[in-house]
Short mmCIF file of C-alpha atoms in Angstrom, two decimals:
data_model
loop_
_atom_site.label_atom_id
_atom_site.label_comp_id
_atom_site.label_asym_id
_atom_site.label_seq_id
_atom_site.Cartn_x
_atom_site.Cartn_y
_atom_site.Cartn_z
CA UNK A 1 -6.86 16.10 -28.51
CA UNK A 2 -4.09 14.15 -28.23
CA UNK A 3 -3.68 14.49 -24.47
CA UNK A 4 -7.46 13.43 -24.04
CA UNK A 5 -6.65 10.03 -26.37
CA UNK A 6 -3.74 9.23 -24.13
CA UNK A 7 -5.75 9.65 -21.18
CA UNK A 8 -8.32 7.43 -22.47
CA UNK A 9 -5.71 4.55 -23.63
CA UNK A 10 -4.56 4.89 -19.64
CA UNK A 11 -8.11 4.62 -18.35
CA UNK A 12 -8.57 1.42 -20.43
CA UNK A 13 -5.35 -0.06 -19.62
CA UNK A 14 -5.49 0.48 -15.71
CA UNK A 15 -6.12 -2.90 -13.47
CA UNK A 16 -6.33 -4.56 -16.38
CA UNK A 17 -3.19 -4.91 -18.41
CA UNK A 18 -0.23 -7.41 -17.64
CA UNK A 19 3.75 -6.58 -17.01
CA UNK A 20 6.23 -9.32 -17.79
CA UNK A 21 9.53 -7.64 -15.15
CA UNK A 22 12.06 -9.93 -17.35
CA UNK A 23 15.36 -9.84 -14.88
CA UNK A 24 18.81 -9.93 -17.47
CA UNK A 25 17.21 -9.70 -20.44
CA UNK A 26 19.31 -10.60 -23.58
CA UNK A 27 20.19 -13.68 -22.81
CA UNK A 28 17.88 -16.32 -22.93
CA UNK A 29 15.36 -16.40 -25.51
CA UNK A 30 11.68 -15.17 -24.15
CA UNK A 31 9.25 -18.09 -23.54
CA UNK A 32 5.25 -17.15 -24.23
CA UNK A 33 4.23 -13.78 -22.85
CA UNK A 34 0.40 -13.53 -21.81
CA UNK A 35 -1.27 -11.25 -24.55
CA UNK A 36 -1.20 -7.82 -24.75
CA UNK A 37 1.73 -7.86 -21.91
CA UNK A 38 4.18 -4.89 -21.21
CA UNK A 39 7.49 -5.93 -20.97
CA UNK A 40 10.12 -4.36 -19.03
CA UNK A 41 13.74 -5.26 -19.02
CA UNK A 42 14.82 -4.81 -15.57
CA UNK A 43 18.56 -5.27 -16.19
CA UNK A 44 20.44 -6.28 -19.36
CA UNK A 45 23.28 -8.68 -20.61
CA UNK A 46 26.57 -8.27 -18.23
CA UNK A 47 26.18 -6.84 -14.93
CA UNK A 48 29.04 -5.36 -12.39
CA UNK A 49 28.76 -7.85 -9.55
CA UNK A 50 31.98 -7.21 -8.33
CA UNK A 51 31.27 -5.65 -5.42
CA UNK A 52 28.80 -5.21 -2.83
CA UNK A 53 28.39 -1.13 -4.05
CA UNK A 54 28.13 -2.42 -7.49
CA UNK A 55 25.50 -5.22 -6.95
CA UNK A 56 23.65 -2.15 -4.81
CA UNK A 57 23.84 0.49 -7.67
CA UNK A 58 21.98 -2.18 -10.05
CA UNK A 59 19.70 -2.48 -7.58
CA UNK A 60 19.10 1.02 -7.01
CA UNK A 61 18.66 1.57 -11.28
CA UNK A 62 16.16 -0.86 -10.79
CA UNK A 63 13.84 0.34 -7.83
CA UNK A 64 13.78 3.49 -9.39
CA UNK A 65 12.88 2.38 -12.71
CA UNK A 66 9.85 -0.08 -11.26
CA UNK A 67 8.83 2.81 -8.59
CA UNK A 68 8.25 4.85 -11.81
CA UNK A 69 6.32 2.17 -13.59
CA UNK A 70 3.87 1.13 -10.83
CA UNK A 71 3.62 4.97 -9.97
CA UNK A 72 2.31 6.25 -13.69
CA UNK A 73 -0.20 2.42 -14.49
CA UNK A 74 -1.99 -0.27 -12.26
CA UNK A 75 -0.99 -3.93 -13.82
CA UNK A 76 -3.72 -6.61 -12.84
CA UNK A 77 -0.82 -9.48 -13.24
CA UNK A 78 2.83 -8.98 -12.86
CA UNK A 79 5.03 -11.60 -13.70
CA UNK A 80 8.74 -11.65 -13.74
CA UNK A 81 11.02 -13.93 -15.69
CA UNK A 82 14.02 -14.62 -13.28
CA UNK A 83 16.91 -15.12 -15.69
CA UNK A 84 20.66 -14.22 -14.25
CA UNK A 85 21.79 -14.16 -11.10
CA UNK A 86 19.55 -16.09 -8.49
CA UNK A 87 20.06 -13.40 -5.95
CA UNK A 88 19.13 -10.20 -8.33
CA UNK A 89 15.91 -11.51 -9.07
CA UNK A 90 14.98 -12.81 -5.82
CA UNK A 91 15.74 -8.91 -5.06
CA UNK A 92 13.32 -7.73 -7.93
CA UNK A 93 10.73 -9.79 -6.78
CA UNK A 94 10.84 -8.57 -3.24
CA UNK A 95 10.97 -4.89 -4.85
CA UNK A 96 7.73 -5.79 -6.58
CA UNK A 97 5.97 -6.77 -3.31
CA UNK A 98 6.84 -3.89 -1.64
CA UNK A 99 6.10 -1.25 -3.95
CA UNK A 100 2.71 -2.52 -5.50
CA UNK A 101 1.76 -5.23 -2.66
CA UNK A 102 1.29 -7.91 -5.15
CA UNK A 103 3.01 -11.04 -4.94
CA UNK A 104 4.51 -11.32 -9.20
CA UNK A 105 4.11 -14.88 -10.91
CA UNK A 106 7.14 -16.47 -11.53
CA UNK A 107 7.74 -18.28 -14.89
CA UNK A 108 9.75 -21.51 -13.79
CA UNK A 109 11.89 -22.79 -15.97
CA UNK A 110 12.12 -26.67 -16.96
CA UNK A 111 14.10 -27.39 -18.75
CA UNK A 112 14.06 -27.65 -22.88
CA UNK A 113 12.87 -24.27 -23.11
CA UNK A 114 9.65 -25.26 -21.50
CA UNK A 115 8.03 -23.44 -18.49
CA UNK A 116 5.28 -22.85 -16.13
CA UNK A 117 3.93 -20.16 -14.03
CA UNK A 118 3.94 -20.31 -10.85
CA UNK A 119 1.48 -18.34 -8.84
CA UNK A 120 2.38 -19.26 -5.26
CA UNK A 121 1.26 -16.76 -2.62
CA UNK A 122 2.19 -17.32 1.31
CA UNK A 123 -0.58 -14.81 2.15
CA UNK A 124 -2.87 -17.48 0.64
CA UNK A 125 -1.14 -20.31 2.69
#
């Protein structure tokens, strides 16, 4: 019984449910999350940047992690929150593209704790 509720929670959920990808979570507090979002913590508080193998292995935790995610649900938005290094979340958005197709919304930050979203597709340029 329990397998058939779980299966019907899925069924409900796919297309239609959000994902908020939050890159170095911890350290800035979380602006407004669309309801009913998923959140997933891509990487957390201090990172090993100190070397090209090290930036790559955080990378690698990563891709696996979202290739799991986008395997097992369908999200109808994705959105990622690019906090930390500029370079690691350019890399998590480009890992979103290429495993689900989808460009993610970006919440841009301005200042004051106050943000936007920006939806900006080049496909749609």
């Amino acid at each position: 019984m329990d397998e058939v509720r779980l299966a019907l929670d899925r069924m409900q959920r796919v297309g239609r449910s959000a994902l908020v990808v939050v890159c170095n979570a911890g350290v800035h507090p979380l602006p407004a999350l669309p309801p009913g979002a998923e959140v997933f913590n891509a990487t957390e508080g201090q990172l090993d940047l100190s070397s090209e193998q090290s930036v790559a292995a955080v990378l690698d935790g990563v891709a696996a992690r979202l290739k799991t995610i986008f395997a097992s649900e369908s999200f109808s938005d994705i959105y990622v929150i690019p906090f930390g290094h500029a370079a690691i979340s350019a890399a998590i958005n480009l890992m979103i593209f290429r495993i689900t197709g989808k460009t993610p919304k970006v919440y841009f930050h301005l200042g004051g704790g106050e943000y936007f979203i920006l939806n900006w597709d080049i496909r749609q340029r």
